[in-house]
Short mmCIF file of C-alpha atoms in Angstrom, two decimals:
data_model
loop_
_atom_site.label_atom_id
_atom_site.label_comp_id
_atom_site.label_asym_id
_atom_site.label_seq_id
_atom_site.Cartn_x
_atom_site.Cartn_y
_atom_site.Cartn_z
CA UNK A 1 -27.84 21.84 8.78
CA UNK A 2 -27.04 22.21 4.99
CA UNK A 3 -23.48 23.00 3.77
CA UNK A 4 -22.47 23.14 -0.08
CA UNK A 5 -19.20 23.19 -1.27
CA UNK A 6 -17.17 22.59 -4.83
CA UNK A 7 -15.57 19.47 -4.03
CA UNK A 8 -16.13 17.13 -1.06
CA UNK A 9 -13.20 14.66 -0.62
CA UNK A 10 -14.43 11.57 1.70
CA UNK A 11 -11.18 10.38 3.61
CA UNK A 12 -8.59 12.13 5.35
CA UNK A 13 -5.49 9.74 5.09
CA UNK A 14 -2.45 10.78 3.04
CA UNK A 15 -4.36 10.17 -0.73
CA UNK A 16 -7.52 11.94 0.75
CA UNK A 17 -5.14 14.47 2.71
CA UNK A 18 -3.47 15.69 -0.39
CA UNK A 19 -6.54 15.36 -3.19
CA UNK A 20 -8.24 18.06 -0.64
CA UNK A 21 -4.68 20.24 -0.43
CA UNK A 22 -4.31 20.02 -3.89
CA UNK A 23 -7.76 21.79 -4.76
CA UNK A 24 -7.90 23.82 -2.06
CA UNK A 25 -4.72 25.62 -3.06
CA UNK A 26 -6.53 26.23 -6.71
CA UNK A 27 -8.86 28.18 -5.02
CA UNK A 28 -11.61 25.24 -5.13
CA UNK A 29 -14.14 25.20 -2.34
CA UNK A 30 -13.23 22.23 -0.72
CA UNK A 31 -14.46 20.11 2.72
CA UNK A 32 -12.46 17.20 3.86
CA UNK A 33 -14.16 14.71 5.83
CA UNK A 34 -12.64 12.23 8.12
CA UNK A 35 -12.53 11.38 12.24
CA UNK A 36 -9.11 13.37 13.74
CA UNK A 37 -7.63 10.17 15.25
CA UNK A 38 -7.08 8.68 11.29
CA UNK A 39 -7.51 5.39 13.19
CA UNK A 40 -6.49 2.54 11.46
CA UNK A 41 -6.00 4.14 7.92
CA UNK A 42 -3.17 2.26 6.04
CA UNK A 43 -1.23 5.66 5.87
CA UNK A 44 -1.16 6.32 9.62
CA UNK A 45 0.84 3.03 10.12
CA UNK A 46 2.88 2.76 7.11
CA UNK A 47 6.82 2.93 7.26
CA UNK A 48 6.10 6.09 4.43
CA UNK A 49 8.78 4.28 2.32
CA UNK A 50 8.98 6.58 -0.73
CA UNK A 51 10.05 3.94 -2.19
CA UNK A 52 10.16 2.80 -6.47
CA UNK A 53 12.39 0.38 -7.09
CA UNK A 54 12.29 -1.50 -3.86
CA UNK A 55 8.84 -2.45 -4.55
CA UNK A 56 9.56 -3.86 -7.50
CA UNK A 57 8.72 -8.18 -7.78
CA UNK A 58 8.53 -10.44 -10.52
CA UNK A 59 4.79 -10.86 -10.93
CA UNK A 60 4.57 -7.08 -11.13
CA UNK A 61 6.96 -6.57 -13.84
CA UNK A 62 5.72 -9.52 -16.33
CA UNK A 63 1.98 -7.93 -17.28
CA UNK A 64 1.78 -4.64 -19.14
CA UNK A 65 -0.83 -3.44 -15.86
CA UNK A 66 1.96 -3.91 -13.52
CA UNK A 67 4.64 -2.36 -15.55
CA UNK A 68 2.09 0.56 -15.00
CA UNK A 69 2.11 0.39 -11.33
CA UNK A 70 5.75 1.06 -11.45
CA UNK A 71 5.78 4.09 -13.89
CA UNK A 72 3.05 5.29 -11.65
CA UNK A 73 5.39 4.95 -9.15
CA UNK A 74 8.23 6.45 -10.69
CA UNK A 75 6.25 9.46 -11.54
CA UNK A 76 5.47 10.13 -8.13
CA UNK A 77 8.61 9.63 -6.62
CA UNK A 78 9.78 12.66 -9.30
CA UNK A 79 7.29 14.75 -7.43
CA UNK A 80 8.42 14.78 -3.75
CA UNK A 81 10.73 16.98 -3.29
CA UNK A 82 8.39 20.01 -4.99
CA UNK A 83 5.87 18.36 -2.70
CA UNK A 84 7.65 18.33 0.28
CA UNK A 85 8.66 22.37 -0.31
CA UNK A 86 5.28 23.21 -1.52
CA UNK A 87 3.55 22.11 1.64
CA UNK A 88 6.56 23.51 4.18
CA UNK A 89 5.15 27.02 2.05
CA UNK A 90 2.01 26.15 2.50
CA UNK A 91 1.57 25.15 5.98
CA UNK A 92 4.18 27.90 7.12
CA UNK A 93 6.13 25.13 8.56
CA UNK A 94 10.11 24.62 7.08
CA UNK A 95 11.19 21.38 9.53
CA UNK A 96 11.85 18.74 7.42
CA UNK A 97 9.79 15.51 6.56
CA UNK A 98 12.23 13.69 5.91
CA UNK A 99 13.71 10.84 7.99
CA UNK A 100 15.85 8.63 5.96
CA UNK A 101 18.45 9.17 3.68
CA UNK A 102 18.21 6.74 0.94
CA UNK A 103 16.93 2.73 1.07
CA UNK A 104 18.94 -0.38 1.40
CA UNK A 105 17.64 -3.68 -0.05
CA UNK A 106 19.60 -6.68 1.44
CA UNK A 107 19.08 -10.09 0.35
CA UNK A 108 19.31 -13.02 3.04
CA UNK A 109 18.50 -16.61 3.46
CA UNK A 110 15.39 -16.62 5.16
CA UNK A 111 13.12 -16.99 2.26
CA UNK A 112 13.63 -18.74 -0.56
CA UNK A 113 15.12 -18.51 -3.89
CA UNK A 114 12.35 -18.52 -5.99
CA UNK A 115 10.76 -15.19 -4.22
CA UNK A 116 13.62 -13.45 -2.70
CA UNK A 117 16.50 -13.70 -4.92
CA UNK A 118 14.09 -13.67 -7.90
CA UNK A 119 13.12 -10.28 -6.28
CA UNK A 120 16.08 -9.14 -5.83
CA UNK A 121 17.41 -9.89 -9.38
CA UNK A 122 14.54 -7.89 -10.76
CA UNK A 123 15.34 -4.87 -8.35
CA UNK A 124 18.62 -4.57 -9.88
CA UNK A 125 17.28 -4.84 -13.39
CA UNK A 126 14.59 -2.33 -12.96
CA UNK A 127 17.34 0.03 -11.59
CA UNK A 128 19.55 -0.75 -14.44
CA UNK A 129 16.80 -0.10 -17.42
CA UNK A 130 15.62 2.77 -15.89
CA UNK A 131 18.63 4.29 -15.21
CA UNK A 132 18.38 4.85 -11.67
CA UNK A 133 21.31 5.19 -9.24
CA UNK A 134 22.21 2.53 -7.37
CA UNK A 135 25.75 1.14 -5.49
CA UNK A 136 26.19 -2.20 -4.60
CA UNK A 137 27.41 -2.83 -0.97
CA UNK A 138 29.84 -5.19 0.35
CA UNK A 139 26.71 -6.48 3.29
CA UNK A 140 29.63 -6.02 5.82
CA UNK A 141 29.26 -2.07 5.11
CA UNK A 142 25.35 -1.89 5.62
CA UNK A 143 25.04 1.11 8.53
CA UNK A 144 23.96 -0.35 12.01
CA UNK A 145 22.85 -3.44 10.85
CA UNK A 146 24.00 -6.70 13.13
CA UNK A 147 21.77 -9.56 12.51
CA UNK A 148 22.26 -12.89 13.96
CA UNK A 149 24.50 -15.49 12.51
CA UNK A 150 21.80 -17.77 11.54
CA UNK A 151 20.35 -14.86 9.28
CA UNK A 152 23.51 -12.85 7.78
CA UNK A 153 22.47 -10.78 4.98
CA UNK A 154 24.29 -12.32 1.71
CA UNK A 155 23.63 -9.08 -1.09
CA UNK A 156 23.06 -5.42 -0.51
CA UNK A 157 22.02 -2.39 -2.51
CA UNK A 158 21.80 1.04 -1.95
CA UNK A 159 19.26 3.53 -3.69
CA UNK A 160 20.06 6.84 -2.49
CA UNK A 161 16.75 8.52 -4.02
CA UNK A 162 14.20 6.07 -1.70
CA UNK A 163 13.66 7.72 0.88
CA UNK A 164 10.89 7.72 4.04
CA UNK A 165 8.89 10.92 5.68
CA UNK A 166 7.90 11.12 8.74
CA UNK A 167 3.85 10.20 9.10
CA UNK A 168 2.66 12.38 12.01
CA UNK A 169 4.84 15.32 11.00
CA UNK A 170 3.54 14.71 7.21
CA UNK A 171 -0.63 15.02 8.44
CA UNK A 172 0.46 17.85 10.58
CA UNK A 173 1.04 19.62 7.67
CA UNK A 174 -1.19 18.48 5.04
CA UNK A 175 -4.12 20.04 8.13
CA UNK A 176 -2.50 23.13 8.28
CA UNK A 177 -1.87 23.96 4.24
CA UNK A 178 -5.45 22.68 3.63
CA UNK A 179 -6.51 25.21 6.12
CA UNK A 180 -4.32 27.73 5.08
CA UNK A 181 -6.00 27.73 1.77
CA UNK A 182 -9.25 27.63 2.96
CA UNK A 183 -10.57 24.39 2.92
CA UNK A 184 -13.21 23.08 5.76
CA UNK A 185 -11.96 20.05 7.78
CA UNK A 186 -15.41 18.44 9.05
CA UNK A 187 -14.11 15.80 11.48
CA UNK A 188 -17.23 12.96 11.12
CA UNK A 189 -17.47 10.41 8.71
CA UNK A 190 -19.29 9.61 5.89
CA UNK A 191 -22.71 7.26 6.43
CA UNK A 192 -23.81 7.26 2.42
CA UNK A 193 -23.86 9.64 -0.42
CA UNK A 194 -26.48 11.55 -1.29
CA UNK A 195 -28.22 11.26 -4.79
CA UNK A 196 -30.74 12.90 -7.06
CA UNK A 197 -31.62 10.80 -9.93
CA UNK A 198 -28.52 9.90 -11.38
CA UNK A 199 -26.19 12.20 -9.75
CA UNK A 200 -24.34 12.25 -6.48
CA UNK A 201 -24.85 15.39 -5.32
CA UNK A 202 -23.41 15.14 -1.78
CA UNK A 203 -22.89 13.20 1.33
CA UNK A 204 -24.73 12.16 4.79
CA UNK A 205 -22.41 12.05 7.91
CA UNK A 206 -23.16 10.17 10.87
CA UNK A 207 -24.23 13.18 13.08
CA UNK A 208 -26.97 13.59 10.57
CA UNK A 209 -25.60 16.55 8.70
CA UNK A 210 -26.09 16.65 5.50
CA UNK A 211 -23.17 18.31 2.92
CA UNK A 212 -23.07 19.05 -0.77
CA UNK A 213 -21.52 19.44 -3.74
CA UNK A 214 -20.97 19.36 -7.60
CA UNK A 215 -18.18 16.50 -7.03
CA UNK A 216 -17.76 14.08 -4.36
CA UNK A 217 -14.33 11.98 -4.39
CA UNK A 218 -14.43 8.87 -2.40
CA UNK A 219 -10.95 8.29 -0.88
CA UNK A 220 -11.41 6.72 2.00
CA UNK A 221 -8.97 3.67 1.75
CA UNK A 222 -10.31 -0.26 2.24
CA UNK A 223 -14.05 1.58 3.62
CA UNK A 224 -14.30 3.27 -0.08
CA UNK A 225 -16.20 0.51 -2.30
CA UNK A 226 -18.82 0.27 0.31
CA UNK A 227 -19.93 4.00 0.07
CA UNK A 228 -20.89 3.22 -3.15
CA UNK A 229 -23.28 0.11 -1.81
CA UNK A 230 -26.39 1.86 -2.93
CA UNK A 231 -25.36 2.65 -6.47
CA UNK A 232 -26.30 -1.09 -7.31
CA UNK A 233 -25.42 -0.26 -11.04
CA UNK A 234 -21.70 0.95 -10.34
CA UNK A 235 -21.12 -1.06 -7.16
CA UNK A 236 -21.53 -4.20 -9.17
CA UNK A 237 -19.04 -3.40 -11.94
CA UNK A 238 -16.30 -2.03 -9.68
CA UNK A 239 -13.75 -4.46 -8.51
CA UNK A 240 -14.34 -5.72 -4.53
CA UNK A 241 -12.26 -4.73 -2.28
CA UNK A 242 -10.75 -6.37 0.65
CA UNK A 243 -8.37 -4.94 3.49
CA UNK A 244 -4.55 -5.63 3.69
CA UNK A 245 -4.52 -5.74 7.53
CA UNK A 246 -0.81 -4.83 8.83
CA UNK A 247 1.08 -4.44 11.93
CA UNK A 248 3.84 -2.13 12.85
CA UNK A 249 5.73 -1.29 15.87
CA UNK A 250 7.45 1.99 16.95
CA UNK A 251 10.49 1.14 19.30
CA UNK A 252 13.18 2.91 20.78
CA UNK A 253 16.30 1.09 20.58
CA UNK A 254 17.88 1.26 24.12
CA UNK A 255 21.19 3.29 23.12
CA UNK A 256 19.11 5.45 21.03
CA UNK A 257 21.14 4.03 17.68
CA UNK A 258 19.68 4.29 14.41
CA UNK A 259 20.27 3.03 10.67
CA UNK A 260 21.08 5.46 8.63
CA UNK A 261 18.68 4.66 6.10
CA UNK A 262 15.57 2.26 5.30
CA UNK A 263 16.64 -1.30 5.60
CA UNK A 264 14.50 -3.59 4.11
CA UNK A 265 14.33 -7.38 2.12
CA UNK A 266 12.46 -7.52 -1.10
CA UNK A 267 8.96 -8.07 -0.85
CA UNK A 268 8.31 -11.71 0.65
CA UNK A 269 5.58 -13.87 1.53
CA UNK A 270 2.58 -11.68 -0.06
CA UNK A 271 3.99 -8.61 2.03
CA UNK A 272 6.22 -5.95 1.70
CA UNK A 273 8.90 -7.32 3.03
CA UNK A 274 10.67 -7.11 6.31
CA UNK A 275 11.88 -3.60 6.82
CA UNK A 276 12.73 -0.70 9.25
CA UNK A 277 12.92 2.95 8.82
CA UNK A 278 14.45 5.38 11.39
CA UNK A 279 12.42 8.13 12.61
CA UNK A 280 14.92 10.14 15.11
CA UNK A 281 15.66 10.46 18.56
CA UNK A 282 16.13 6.90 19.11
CA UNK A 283 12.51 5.81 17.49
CA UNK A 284 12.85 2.98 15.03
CA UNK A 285 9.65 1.60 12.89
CA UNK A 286 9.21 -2.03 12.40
CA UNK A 287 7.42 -3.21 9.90
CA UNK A 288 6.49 -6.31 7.76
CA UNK A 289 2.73 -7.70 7.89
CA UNK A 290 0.15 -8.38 5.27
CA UNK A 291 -2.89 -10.37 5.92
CA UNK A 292 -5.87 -10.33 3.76
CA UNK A 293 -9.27 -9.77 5.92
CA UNK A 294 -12.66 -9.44 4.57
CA UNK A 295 -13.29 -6.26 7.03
CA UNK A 296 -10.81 -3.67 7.76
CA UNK A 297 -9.55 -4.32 11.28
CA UNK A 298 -8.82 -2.41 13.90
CA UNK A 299 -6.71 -4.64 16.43
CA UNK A 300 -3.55 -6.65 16.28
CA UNK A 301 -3.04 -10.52 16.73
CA UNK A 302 -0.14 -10.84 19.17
CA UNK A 303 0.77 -13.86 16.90
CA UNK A 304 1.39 -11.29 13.72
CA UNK A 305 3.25 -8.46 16.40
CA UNK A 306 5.47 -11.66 18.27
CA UNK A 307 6.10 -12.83 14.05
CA UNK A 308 7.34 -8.62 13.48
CA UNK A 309 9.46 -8.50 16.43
CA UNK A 310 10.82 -12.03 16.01
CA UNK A 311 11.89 -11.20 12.64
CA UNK A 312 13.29 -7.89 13.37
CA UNK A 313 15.66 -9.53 16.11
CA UNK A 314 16.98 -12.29 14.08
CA UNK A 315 17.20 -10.38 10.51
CA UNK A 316 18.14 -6.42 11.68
CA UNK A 317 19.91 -6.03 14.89
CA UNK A 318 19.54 -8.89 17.50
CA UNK A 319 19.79 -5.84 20.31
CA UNK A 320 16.32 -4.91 19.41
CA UNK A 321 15.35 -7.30 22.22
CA UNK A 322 16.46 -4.73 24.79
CA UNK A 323 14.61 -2.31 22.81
CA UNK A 324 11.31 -0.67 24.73
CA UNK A 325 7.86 -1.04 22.44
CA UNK A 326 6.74 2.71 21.85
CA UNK A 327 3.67 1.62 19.91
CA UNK A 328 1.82 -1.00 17.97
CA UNK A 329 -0.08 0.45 15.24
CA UNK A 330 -2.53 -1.33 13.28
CA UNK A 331 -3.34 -0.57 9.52
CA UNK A 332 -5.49 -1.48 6.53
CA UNK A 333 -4.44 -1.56 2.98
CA UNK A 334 -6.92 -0.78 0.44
CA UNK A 335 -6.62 -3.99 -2.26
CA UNK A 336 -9.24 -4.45 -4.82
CA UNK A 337 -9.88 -7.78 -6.74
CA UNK A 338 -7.39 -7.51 -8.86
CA UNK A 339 -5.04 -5.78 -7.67
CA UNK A 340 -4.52 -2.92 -9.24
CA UNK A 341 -5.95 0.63 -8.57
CA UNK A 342 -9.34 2.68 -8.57
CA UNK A 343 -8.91 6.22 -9.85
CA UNK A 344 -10.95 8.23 -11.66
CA UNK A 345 -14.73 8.89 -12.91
CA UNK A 346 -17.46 6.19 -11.84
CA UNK A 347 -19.58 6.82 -15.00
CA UNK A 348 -21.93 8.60 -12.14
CA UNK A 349 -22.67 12.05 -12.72
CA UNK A 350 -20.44 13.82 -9.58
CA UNK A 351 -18.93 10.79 -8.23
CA UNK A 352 -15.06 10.01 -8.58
CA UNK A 353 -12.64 7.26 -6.45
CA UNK A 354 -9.29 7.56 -5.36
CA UNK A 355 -8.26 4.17 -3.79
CA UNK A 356 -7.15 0.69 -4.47
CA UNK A 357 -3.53 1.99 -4.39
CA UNK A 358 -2.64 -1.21 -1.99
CA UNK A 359 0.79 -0.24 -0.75
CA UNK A 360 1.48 2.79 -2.46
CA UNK A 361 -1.31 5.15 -1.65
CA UNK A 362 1.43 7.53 0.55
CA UNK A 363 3.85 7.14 -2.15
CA UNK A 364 1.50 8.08 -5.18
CA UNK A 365 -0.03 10.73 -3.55
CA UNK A 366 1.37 13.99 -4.87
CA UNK A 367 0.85 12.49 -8.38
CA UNK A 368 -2.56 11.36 -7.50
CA UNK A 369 -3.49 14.63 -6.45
CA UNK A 370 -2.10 16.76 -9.12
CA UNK A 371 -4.03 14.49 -11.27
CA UNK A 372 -7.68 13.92 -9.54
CA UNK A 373 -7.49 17.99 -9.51
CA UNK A 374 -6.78 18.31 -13.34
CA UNK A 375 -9.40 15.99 -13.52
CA UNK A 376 -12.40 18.22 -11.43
CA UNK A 377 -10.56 21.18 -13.00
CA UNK A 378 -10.08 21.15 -16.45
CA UNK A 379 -11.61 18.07 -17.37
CA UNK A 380 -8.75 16.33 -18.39
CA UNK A 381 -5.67 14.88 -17.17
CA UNK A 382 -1.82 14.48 -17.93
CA UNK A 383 -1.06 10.62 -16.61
CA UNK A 384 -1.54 8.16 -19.44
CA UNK A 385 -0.87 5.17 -17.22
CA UNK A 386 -4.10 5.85 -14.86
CA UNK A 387 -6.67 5.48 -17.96
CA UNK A 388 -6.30 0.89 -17.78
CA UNK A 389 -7.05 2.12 -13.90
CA UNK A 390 -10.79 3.11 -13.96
CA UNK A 391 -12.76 2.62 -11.16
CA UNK A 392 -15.79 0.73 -13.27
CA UNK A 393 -13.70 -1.89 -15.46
CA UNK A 394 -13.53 -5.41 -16.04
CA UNK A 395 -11.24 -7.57 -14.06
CA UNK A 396 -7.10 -6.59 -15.13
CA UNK A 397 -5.45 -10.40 -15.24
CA UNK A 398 -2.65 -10.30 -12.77
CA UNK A 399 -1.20 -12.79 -15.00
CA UNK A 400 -1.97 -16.28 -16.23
CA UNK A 401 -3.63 -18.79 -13.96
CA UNK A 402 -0.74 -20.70 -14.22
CA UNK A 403 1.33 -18.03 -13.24
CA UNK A 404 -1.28 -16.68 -10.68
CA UNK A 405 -1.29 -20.12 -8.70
CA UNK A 406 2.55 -20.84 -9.10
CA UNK A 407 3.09 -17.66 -7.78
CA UNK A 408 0.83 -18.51 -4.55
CA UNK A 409 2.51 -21.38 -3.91
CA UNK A 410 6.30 -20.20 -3.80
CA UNK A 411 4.94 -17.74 -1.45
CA UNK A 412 2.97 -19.92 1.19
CA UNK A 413 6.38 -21.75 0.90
CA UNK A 414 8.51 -18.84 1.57
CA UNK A 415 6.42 -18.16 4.34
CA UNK A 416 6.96 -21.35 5.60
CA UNK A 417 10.83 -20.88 5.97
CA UNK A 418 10.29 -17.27 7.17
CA UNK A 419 8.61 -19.13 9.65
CA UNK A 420 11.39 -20.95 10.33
CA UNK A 421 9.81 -24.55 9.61
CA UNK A 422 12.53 -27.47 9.02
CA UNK A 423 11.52 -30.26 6.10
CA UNK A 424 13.38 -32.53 4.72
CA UNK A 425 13.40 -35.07 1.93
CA UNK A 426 10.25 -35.65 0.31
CA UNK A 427 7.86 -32.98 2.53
CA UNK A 428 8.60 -29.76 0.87
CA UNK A 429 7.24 -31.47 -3.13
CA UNK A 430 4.61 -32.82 -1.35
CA UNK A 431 3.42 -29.51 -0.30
CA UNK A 432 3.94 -27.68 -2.84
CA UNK A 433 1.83 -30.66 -4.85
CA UNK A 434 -0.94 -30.06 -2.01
CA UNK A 435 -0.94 -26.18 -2.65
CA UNK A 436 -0.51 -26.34 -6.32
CA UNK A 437 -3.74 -28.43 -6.68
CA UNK A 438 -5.98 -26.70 -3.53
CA UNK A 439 -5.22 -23.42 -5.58
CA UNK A 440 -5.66 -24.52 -9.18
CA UNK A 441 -9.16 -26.29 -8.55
CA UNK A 442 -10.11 -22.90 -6.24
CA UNK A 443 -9.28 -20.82 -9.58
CA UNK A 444 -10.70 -23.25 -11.71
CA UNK A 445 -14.32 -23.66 -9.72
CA UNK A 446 -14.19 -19.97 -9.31
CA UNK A 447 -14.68 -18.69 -12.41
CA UNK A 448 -13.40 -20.22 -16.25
CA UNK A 449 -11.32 -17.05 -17.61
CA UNK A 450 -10.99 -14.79 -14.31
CA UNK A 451 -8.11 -15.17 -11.81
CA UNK A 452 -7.88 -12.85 -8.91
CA UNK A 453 -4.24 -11.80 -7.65
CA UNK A 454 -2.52 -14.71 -5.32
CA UNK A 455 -3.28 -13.23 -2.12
CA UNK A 456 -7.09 -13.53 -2.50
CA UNK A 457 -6.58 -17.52 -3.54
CA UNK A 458 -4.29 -18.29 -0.34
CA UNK A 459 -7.29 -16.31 1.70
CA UNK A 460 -10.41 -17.57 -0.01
CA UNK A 461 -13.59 -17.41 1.96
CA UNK A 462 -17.03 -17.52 1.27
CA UNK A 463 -17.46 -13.69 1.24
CA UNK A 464 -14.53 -13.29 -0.68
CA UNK A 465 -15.96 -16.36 -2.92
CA UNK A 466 -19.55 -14.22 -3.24
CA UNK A 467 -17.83 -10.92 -3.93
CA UNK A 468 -15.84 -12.63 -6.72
CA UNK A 469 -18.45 -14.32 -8.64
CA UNK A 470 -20.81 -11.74 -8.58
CA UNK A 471 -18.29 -8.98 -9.57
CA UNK A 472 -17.32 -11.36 -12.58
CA UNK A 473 -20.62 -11.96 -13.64
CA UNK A 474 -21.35 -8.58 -13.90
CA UNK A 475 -18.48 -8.44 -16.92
CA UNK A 476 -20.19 -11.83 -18.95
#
């Protein structure tokens, strides 16, 4: 069976979810395509942080690309609350999304110095030169929060305009507005794209159905790159990408108490950071987990769930052991080769990509939208900052090599003391001597000018190590 449409948008998480609203309520013949369970999609498991400023690390703000990031960021965090009304309209739904009222960063003494009161520092100054609100809280004031002694918070700071939305309520109603305005949901996925000559003219699903269109947007998270396997040409030039495997947990804290707000640390140990987010009646989200796997996966390690919940006990409220485990949800950040995103034309008559957004695919997505939709539209579009972010580029430098291995060491080290390991006297330069020198001669007999982002050198394997040199070679 043959069906032909304007648009077909491959990927039904939130990016996918709202690129397909988005045209659909232009009037654009749109078909979303995507399996009803979202299984393992980064968005169906994220903490939906709308967070800015909380994100914010050192690396990110000392290259020009990652100053980007953030304005991309703060763009799109300008857009919710229009977002948030437009869909309500849209889906003829008016109960709110919303599920915390602002975002508090604490800083304690589980890490280390060098990442998370670095981290922390830079928070504040990104707050300060962008002139964003902000209150600084005496850590005896933080809402809910009882840690245990060994782990007392020692800084705190509140950003009333982070918020967090509510995941399964948010896909409720991204389904019904897309229907509502008339776009097909075809619940499959996506086997390969079709082609004539140079031109992608449609898609294949796996029930054998076969679906066109002028414009095919490939959004389908950490799976996205690999559509485009059979476009040798393209698929060569566009960064690799590899999943950011994380696990979450949905409790319900046993006297049905809840934080006020997001609690979370700064980003730590090549993750976002421990944090929690309260999602009513008594349901808490845990999250915390990062771990860079060749493959998307689709279970958790009960050494990475036993890490989340001891973490959570020690560093947020030491009565989550009596707590009762909900859920444990498994998800898989999109994160490309360098690091930074994939939006845009491929140079392929037809074919665009929407992905690479690593943690802030949610976040971004109204922006996103808007702008993948001006793109199809009218041809043009209104973000500046996306242009450095094509999807066929050569390799963005997430900083120096210096700077790329320092800044893989600190963390392996911070996530030693997360860990709680206990050196002493000469052990902790010795192992940061080890790392410094495993990671410099990994860069070094990887390629001569080319450094991918730290998390790919702490995880380098021989896939990994094949993807990298042949994507680089591709840019000699």
């Amino acid at each position: 069976m043959l069906s032909s449409h304007d648009v077909i948008v491959v990927g039904n998480g939130a990016l996918g979810s709202s690129i397909a609203f988005e045209l659909a309520r232009r009037g654009i013949d749109v078909a979303r395509i995507g399996t009803p369970a979202r299984r393992h999609a980064a968005s169906t498991a994220a903490g939906a942080m709308l967070g800015c400023f909380g994100e914010v690390t050192e690396p990110l703000m000392s290259t020009e690309h990652g100053r980007s990031k953030l304005a991309l960021d703060h763009q799109a965090r300008g857009l919710w609350p229009g977002w948030l009304d437009e869909l309500s309209a849209c889906a003829g739904d008016d109960s709110g999304l919303l599920t915390a009222d602002g975002t508090v960063v604490f800083l304690n003494s589980v890490g280390t110095a060098a990442i998370d009161s670095t981290n922390f520092a830079v928070i504040e100054s990104a707050l300060v030169q962008h002139d964003e609100p902000y209150e600084s809280l005496d850590v005896a004031d933080i809402d809910w929060m009882r840690p245990n002694e060994l782990f007392r918070p020692l800084r705190a700071l509140f950003m009333p305009r982070e918020h967090a939305v509510d995941t399964r309520r948010l896909f409720e109603k991204l389904d019904a507005a897309l229907v509502k305005a008339r776009g097909t949901v075809v619940e499959e996925h996506v086997t390969s794209l079709l082609t004539e000559g140079d031109t992608v003219t449609g898609v294949v699903l796996a029930d054998g159905r076969v679906l066109t269109a002028g414009h095919v947007v490939v959004a389908a998270g950490a799976h996205s790159v690999n559509l485009l396997a059979g476009l040798e040409d393209v698929h060569r030039r566009i960064p690799p990408m590899v999943s950011g495997y994380g696990v979450s947990a949905l409790v319900r804290t046993h006297d049905r108490s809840l934080p006020r707000s997001v609690l979370r640390t700064p980003n730590r140990a090549l993750a976002c950071g421990l944090h929690c987010v309260p999602r009513g009646d008594g349901l808490l989200y845990l999250g915390a987990t990062n771990i860079i796997s060749d493959v998307p996966r689709e279970e958790a390690d009960l050494r990475d769930l036993k890490f989340l919940v001891d973490c959570s006990i020690d560093q947020l409220h030491t009565d989550l052991e009596q707590a009762a485990l909900v859920a444990t949800q498994v998800g898989n950040r999109p994160i490309p080769a360098d690091g930074y995103p994939l939006f845009g034309a491929t140079g392929v008559p037809g074919l665009w990509l929407a992905s690479g957004t690593y943690r802030d695919g949610l976040h971004q997505s109204p922006l996103l939208a808007r702008e993948m939709a001006d793109l199809i539209e009218k041809g043009r579009g209104q973000v500046r900052e996306l242009a450095d972010f094509a999807p066929v580029r050569a390799p963005l430098a997430p900083g120096t090599r210096d700077q790329v291995v320092a800044n893989a060491v600190a963390h392996m080290i911070a996530t030693g003391y997360e860990r709680k390991w206990s050196l002493t006297g000469e052990w902790p330069a010795v192992i940061e001597q080890a790392l410094t020198d495993k990671y410099r001669a990994t860069a070094d007999a990887l390629d001569e000018d080319f450094t991918p982002p730290a998390e790919f050198l702490v995880t380098m394997t021989e896939q990994k190590w094949t993807a990298l040199r042949r994507y680089y070679a591709a840019w000699r």
